[in-house]
JSON list of C-alpha atoms in Angstrom, two decimals:
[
{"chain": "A", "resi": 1, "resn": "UNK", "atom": "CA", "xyz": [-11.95, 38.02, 12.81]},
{"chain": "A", "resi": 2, "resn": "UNK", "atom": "CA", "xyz": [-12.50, 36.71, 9.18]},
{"chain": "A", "resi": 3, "resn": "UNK", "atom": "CA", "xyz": [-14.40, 33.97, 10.33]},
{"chain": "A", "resi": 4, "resn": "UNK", "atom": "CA", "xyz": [-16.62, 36.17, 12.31]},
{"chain": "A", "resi": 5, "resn": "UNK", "atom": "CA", "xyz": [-17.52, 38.60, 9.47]},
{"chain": "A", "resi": 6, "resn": "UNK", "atom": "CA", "xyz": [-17.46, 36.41, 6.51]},
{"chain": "A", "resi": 7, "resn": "UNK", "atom": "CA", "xyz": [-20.54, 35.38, 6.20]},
{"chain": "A", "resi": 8, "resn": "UNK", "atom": "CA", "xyz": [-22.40, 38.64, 7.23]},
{"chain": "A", "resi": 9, "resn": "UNK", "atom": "CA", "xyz": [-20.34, 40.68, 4.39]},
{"chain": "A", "resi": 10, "resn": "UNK", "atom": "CA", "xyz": [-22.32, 41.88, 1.69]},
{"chain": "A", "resi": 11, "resn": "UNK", "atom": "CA", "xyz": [-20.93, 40.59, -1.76]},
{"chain": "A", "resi": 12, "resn": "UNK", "atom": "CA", "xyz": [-19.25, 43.31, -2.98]},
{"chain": "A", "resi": 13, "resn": "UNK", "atom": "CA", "xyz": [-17.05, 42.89, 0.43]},
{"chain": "A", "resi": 14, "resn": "UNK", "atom": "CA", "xyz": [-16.42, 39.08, 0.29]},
{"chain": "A", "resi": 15, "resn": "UNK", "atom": "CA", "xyz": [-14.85, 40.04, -2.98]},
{"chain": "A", "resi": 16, "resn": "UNK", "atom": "CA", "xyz": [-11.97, 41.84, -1.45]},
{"chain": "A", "resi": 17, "resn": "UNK", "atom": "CA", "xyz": [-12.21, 39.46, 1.55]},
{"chain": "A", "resi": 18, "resn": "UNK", "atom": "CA", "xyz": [-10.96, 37.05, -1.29]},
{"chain": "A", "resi": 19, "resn": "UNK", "atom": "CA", "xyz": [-8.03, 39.17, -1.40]},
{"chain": "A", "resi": 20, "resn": "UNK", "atom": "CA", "xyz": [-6.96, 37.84, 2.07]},
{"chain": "A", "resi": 21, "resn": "UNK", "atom": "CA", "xyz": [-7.16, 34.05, 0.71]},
{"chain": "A", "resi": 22, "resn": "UNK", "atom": "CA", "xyz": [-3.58, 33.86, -0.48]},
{"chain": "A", "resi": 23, "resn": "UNK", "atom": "CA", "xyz": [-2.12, 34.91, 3.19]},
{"chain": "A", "resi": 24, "resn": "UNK", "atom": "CA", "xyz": [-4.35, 32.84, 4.72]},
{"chain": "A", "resi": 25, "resn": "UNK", "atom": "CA", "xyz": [-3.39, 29.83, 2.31]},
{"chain": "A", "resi": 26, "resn": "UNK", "atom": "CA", "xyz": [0.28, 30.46, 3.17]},
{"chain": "A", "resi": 27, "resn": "UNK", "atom": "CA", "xyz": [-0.37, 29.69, 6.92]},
{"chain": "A", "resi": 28, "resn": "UNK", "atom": "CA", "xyz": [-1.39, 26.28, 6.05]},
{"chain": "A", "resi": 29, "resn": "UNK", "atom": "CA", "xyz": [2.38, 25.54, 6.22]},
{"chain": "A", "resi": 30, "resn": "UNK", "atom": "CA", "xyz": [3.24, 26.84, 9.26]},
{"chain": "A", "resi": 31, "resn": "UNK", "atom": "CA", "xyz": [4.98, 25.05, 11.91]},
{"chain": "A", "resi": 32, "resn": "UNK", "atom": "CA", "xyz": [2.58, 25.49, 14.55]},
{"chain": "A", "resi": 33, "resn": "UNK", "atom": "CA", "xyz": [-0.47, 23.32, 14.40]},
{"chain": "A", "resi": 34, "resn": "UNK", "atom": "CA", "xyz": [-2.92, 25.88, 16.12]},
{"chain": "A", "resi": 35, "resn": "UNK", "atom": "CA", "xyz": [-1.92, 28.48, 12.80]},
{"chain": "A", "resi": 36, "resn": "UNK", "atom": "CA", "xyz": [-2.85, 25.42, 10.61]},
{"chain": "A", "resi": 37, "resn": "UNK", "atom": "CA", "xyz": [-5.76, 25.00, 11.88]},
{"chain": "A", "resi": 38, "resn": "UNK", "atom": "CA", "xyz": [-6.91, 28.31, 12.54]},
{"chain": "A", "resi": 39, "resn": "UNK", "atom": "CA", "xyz": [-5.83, 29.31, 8.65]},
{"chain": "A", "resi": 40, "resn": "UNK", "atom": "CA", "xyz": [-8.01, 26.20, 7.54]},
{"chain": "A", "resi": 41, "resn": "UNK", "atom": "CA", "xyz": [-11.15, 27.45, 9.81]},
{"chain": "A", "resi": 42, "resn": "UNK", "atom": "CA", "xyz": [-10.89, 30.54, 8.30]},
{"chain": "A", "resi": 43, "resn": "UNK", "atom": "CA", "xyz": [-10.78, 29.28, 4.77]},
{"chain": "A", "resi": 44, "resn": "UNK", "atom": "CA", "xyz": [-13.59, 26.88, 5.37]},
{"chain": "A", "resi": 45, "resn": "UNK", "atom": "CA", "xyz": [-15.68, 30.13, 6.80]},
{"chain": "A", "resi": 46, "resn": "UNK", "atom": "CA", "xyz": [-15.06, 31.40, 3.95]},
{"chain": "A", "resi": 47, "resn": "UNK", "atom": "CA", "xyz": [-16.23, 28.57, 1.07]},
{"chain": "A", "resi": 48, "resn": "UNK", "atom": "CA", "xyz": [-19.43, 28.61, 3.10]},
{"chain": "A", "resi": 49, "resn": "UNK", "atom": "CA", "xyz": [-20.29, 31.89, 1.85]},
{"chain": "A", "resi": 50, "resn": "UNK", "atom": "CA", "xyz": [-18.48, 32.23, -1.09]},
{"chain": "A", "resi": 51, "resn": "UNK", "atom": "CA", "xyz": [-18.03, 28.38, -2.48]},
{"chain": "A", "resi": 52, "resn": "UNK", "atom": "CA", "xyz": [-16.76, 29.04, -6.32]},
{"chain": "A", "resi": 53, "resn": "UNK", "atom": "CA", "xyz": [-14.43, 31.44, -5.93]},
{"chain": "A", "resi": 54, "resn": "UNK", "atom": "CA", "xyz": [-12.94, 30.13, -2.74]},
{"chain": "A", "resi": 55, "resn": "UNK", "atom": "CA", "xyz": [-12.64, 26.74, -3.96]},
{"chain": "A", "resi": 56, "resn": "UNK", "atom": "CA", "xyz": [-11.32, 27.90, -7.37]},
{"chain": "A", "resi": 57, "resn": "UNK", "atom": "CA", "xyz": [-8.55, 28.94, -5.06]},
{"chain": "A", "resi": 58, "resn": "UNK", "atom": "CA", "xyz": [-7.92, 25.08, -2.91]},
{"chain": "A", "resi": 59, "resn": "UNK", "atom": "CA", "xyz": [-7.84, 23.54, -6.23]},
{"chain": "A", "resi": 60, "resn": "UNK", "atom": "CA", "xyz": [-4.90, 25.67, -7.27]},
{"chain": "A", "resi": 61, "resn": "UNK", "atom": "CA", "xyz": [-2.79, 26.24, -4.61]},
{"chain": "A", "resi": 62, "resn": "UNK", "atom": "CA", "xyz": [-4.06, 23.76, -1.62]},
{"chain": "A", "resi": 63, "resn": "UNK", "atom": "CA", "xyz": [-4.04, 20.68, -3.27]},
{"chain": "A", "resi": 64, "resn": "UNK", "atom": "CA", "xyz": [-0.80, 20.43, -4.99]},
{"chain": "A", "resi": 65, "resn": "UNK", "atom": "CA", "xyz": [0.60, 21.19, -0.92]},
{"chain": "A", "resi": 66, "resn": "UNK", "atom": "CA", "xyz": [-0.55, 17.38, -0.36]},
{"chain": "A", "resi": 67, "resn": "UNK", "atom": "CA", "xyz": [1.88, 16.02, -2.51]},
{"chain": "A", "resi": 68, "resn": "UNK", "atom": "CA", "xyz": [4.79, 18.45, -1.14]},
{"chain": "A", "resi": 69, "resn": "UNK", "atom": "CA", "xyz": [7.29, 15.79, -0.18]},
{"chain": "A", "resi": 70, "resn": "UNK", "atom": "CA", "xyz": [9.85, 18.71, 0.93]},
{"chain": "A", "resi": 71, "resn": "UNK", "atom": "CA", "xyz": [7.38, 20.00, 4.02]},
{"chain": "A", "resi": 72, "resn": "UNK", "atom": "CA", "xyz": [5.25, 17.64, 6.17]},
{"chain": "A", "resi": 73, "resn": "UNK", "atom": "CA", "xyz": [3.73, 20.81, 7.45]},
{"chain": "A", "resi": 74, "resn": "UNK", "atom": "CA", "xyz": [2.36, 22.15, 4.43]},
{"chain": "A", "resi": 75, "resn": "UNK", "atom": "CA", "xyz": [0.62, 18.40, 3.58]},
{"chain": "A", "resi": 76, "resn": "UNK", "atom": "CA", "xyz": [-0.69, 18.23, 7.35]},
{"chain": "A", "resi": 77, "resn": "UNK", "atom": "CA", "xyz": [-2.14, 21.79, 6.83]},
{"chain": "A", "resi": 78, "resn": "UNK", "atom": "CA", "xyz": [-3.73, 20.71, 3.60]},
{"chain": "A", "resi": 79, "resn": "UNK", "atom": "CA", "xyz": [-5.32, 17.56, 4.66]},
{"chain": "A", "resi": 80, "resn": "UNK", "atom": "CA", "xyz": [-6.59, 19.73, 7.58]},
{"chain": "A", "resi": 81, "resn": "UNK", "atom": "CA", "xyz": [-8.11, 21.99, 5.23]},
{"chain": "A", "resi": 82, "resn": "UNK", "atom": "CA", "xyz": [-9.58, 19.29, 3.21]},
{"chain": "A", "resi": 83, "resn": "UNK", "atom": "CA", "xyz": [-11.05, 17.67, 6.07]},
{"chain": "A", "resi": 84, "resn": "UNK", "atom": "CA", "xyz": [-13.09, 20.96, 7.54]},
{"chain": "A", "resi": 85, "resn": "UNK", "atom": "CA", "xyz": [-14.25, 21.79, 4.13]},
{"chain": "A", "resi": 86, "resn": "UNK", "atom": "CA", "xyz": [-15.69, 18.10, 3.57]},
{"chain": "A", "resi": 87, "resn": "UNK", "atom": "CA", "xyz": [-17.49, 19.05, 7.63]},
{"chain": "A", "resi": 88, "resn": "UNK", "atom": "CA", "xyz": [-18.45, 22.23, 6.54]},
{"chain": "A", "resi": 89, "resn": "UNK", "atom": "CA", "xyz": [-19.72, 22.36, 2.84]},
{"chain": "A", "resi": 90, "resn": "UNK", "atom": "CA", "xyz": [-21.14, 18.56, 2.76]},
{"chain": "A", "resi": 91, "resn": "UNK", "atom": "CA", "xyz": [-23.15, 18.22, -0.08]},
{"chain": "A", "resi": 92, "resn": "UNK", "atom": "CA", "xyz": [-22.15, 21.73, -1.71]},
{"chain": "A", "resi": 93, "resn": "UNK", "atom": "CA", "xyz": [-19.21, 20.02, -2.34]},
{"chain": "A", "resi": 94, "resn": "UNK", "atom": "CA", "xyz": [-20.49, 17.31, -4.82]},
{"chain": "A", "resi": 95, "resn": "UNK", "atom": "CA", "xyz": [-19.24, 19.48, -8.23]},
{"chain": "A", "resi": 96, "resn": "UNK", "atom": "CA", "xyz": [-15.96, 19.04, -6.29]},
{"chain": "A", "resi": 97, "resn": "UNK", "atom": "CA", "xyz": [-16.05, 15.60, -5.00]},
{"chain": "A", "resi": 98, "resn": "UNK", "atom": "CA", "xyz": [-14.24, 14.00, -8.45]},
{"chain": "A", "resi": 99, "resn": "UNK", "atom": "CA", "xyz": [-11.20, 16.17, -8.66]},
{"chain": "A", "resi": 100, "resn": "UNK", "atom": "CA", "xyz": [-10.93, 15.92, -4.66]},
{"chain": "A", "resi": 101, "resn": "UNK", "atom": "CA", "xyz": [-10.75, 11.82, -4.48]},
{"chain": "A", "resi": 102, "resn": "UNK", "atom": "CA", "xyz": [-7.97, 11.08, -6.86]},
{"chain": "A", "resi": 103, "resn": "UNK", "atom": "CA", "xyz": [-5.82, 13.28, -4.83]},
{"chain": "A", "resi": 104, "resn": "UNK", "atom": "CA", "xyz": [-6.86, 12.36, -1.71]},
{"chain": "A", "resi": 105, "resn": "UNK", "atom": "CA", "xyz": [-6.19, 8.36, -2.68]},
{"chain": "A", "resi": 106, "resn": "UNK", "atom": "CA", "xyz": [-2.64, 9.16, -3.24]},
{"chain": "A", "resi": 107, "resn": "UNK", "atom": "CA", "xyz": [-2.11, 10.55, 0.04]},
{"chain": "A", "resi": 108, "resn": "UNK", "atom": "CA", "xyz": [-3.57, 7.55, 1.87]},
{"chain": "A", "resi": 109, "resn": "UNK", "atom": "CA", "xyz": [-0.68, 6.06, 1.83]},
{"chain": "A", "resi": 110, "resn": "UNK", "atom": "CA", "xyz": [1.70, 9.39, 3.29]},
{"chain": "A", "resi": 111, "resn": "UNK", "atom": "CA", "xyz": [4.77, 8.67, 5.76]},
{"chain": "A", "resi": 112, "resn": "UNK", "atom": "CA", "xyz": [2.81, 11.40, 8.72]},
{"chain": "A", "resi": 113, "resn": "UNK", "atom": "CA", "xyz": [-0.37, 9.54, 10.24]},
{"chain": "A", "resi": 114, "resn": "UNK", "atom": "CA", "xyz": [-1.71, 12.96, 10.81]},
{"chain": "A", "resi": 115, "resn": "UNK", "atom": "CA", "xyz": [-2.01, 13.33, 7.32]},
{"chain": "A", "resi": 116, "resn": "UNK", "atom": "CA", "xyz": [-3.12, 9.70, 6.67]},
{"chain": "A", "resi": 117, "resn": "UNK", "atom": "CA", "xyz": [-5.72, 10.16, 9.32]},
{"chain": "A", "resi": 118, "resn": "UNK", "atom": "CA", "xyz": [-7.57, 13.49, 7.78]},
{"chain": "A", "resi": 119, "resn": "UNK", "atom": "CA", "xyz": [-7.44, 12.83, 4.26]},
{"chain": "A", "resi": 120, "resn": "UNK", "atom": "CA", "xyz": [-8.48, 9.15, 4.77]},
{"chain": "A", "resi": 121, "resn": "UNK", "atom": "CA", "xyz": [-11.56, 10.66, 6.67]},
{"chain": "A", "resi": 122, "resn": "UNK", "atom": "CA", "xyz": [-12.03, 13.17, 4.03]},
{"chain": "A", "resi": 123, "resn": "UNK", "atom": "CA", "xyz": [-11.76, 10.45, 1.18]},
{"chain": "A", "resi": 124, "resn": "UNK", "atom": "CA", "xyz": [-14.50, 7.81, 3.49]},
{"chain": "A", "resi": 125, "resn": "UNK", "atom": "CA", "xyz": [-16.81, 11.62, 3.53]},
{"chain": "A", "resi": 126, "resn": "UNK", "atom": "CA", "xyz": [-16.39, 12.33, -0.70]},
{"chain": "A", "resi": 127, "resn": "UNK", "atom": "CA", "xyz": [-17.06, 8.89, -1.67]},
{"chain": "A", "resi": 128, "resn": "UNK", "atom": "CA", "xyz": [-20.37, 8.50, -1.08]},
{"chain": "A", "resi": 129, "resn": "UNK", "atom": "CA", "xyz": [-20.92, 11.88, -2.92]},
{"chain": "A", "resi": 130, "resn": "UNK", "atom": "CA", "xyz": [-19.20, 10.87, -6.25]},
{"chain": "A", "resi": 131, "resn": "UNK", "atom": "CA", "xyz": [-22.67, 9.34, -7.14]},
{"chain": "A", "resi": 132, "resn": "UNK", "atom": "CA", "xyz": [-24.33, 12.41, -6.98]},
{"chain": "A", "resi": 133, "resn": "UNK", "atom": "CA", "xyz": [-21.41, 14.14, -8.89]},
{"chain": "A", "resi": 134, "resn": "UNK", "atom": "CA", "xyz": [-21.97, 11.78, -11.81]},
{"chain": "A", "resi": 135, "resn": "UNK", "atom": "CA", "xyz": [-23.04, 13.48, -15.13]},
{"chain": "A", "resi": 136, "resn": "UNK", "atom": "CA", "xyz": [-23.09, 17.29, -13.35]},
{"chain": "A", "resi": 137, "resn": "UNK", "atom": "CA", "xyz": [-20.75, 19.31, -15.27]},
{"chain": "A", "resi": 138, "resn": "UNK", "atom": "CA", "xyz": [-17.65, 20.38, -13.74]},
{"chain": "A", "resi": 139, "resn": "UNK", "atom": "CA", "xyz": [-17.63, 23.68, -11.44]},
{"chain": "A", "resi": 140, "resn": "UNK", "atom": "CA", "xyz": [-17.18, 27.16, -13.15]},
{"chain": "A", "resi": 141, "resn": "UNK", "atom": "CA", "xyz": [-14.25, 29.03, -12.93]},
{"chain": "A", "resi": 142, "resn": "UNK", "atom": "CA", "xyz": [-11.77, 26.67, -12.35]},
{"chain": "A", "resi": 143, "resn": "UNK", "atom": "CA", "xyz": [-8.96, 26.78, -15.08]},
{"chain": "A", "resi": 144, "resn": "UNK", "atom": "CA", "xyz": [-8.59, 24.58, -17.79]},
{"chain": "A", "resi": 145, "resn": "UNK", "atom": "CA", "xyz": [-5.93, 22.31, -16.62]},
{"chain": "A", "resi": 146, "resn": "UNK", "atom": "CA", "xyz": [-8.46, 20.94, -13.70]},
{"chain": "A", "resi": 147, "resn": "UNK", "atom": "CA", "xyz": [-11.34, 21.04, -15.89]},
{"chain": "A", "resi": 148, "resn": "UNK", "atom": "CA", "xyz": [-10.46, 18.75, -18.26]},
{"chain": "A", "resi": 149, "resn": "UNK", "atom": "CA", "xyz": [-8.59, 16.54, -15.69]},
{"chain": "A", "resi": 150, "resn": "UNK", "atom": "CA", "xyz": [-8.05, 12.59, -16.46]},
{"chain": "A", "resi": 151, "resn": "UNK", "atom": "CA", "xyz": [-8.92, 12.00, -12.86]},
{"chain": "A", "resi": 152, "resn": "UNK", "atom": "CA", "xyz": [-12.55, 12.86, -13.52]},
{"chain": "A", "resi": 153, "resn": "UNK", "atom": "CA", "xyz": [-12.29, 10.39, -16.52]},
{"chain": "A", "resi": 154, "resn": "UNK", "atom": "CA", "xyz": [-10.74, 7.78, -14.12]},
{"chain": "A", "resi": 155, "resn": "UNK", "atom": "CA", "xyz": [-13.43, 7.95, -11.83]},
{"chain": "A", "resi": 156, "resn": "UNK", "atom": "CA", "xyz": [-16.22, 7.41, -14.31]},
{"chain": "A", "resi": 157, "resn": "UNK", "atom": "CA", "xyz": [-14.72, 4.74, -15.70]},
{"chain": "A", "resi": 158, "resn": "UNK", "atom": "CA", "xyz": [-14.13, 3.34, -12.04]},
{"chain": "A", "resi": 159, "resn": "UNK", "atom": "CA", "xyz": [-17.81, 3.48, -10.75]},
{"chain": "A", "resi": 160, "resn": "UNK", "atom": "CA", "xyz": [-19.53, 3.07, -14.28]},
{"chain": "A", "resi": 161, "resn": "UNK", "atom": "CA", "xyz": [-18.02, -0.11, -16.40]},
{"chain": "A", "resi": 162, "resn": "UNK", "atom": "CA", "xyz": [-20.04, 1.32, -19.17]},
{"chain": "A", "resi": 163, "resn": "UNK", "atom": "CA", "xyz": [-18.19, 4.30, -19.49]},
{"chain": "A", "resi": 164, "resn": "UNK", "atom": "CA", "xyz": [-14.67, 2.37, -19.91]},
{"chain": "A", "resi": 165, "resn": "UNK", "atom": "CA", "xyz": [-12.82, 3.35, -23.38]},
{"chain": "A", "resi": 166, "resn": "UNK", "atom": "CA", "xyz": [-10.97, 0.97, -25.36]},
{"chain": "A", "resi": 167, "resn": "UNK", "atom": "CA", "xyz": [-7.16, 0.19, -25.16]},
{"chain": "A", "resi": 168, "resn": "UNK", "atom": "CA", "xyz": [-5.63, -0.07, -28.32]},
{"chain": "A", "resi": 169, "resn": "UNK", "atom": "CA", "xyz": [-2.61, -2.13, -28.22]},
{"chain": "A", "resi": 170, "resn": "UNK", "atom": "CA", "xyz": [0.33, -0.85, -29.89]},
{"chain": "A", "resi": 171, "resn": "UNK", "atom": "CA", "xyz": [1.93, -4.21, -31.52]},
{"chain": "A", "resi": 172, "resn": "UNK", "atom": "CA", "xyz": [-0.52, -6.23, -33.24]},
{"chain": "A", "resi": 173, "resn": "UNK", "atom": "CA", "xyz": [-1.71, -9.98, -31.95]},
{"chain": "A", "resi": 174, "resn": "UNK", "atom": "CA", "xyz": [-1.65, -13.13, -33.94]},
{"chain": "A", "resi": 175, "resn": "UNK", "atom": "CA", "xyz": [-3.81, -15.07, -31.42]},
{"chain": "A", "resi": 176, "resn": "UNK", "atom": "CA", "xyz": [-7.08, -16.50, -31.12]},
{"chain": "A", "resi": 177, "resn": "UNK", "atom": "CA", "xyz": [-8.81, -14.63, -28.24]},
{"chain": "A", "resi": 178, "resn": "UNK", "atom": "CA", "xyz": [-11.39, -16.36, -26.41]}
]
C-alpha cells in the first residue's frame, strides 16, 4: 500500500507517511527474506518522493544495521536496502554517495555472501558517482555526527592527492631524508 500511494501524496501527507519509516525500518531485520525485501521496496518508494528526509533516516538507523555482528538478518536487510536505493535514486544520490562508500567497503568483506553480493554491487554503482559528489556540500538535515564525518575526509584525500593533510610525527627524526 505505501508504495502505491507514496508518490501521489501531497506533501503535507508524505510528512506523516514519514511517521511509518521507523516500522518499516524495523522489518529490515526480519527473518523472512520476502519482509526484507518488501520493507526495503517500500523505503526506496519512499526516498523517491521524499529523498532528504527519508535518507536523513538510512543514515541513522540503516546503516549502523550493516555492521550488526549479533544479526545476519538485520545486515542482509540493510545491504538490500542499500542496493534498491542505489537502483532507484541513481544520480539523486550523489550528496550521499561519500558517507555511503566507506561503509559499504567494510562490509565487502562480511561472513553472509548475500550481504557481500548487494553491498559489493551497491559500492561498484556509488563509485563512479563520488566524482560528481566532489566539492558539493554535504546533504541538509542530517545530524552533526555524519556531517562532519572523517569518511568524507578519507575519500577526498583518496581520489584527490592534492587534498592529502600532513602527518606530523610524534617523536622527532635525526635523519637525512631524501
Amino acid at each position: 500500500v505505501v508504495r502505491s500511494i507514496s508518490p501521489l501524496l501531497l506533501t503535507t501527507l508524505k510528512k506523516k507517511l514519514l511517521l511509518l519509516l521507523p516500522s518499516i525500518l524495523s522489518c529490515l531485520h526480519h527473518q523472512h527474506v520476502a519482509v526484507r525485501l518488501a520493507a526495503s521496496k517500500c523505503i526506496t518508494t519512499m526516498a523517491i518522493t521524499n529523498t532528504t528526509n527519508v535518507m536523513e533516516v538510512v543514515m541513522e538507523r540503516a546503516l549502523p544495521m550493516l555492521r550488526d555482528s549479533t544479526s545476519v538478518y538485520a545486515r542482509q536487510g540493510a545491504g538490500m536496502l542499500i542496493s534498491l536505493l542505489v537502483q532507484g535514486l541513481g544520480v539523486e544520490l550523489v550528496p550521499y554517495a561519500p558517507l555511503l562508500v566507506v561503509p559499504l567497503l567494510g562490509c565487502m568483506s562480511d561472513s553472509d555472501q548475500a550481504v557481500r553480493q548487494s553491498v559489493t554491487s551497491s559500492f561498484a554503482a556509488l563509485v563512479p558517482l563520488l566524482p560528481l559528489a566532489r566539492g558539493l556540500p554535504l546533504p541538509t538535515g542530517l545530524n552533526e555526527s555524519l556531517s562532519k564525518n572523517a569518511d568524507v575526509q578519507f575519500l577526498e584525500q583518496l581520489l584527490d592527492s592534492s587534498h592529502i593533510d600532513d602527518y606530523k610525527l610524534s617523536t622527532k627524526l635525526k635523519v637525512t631524508l631524501r
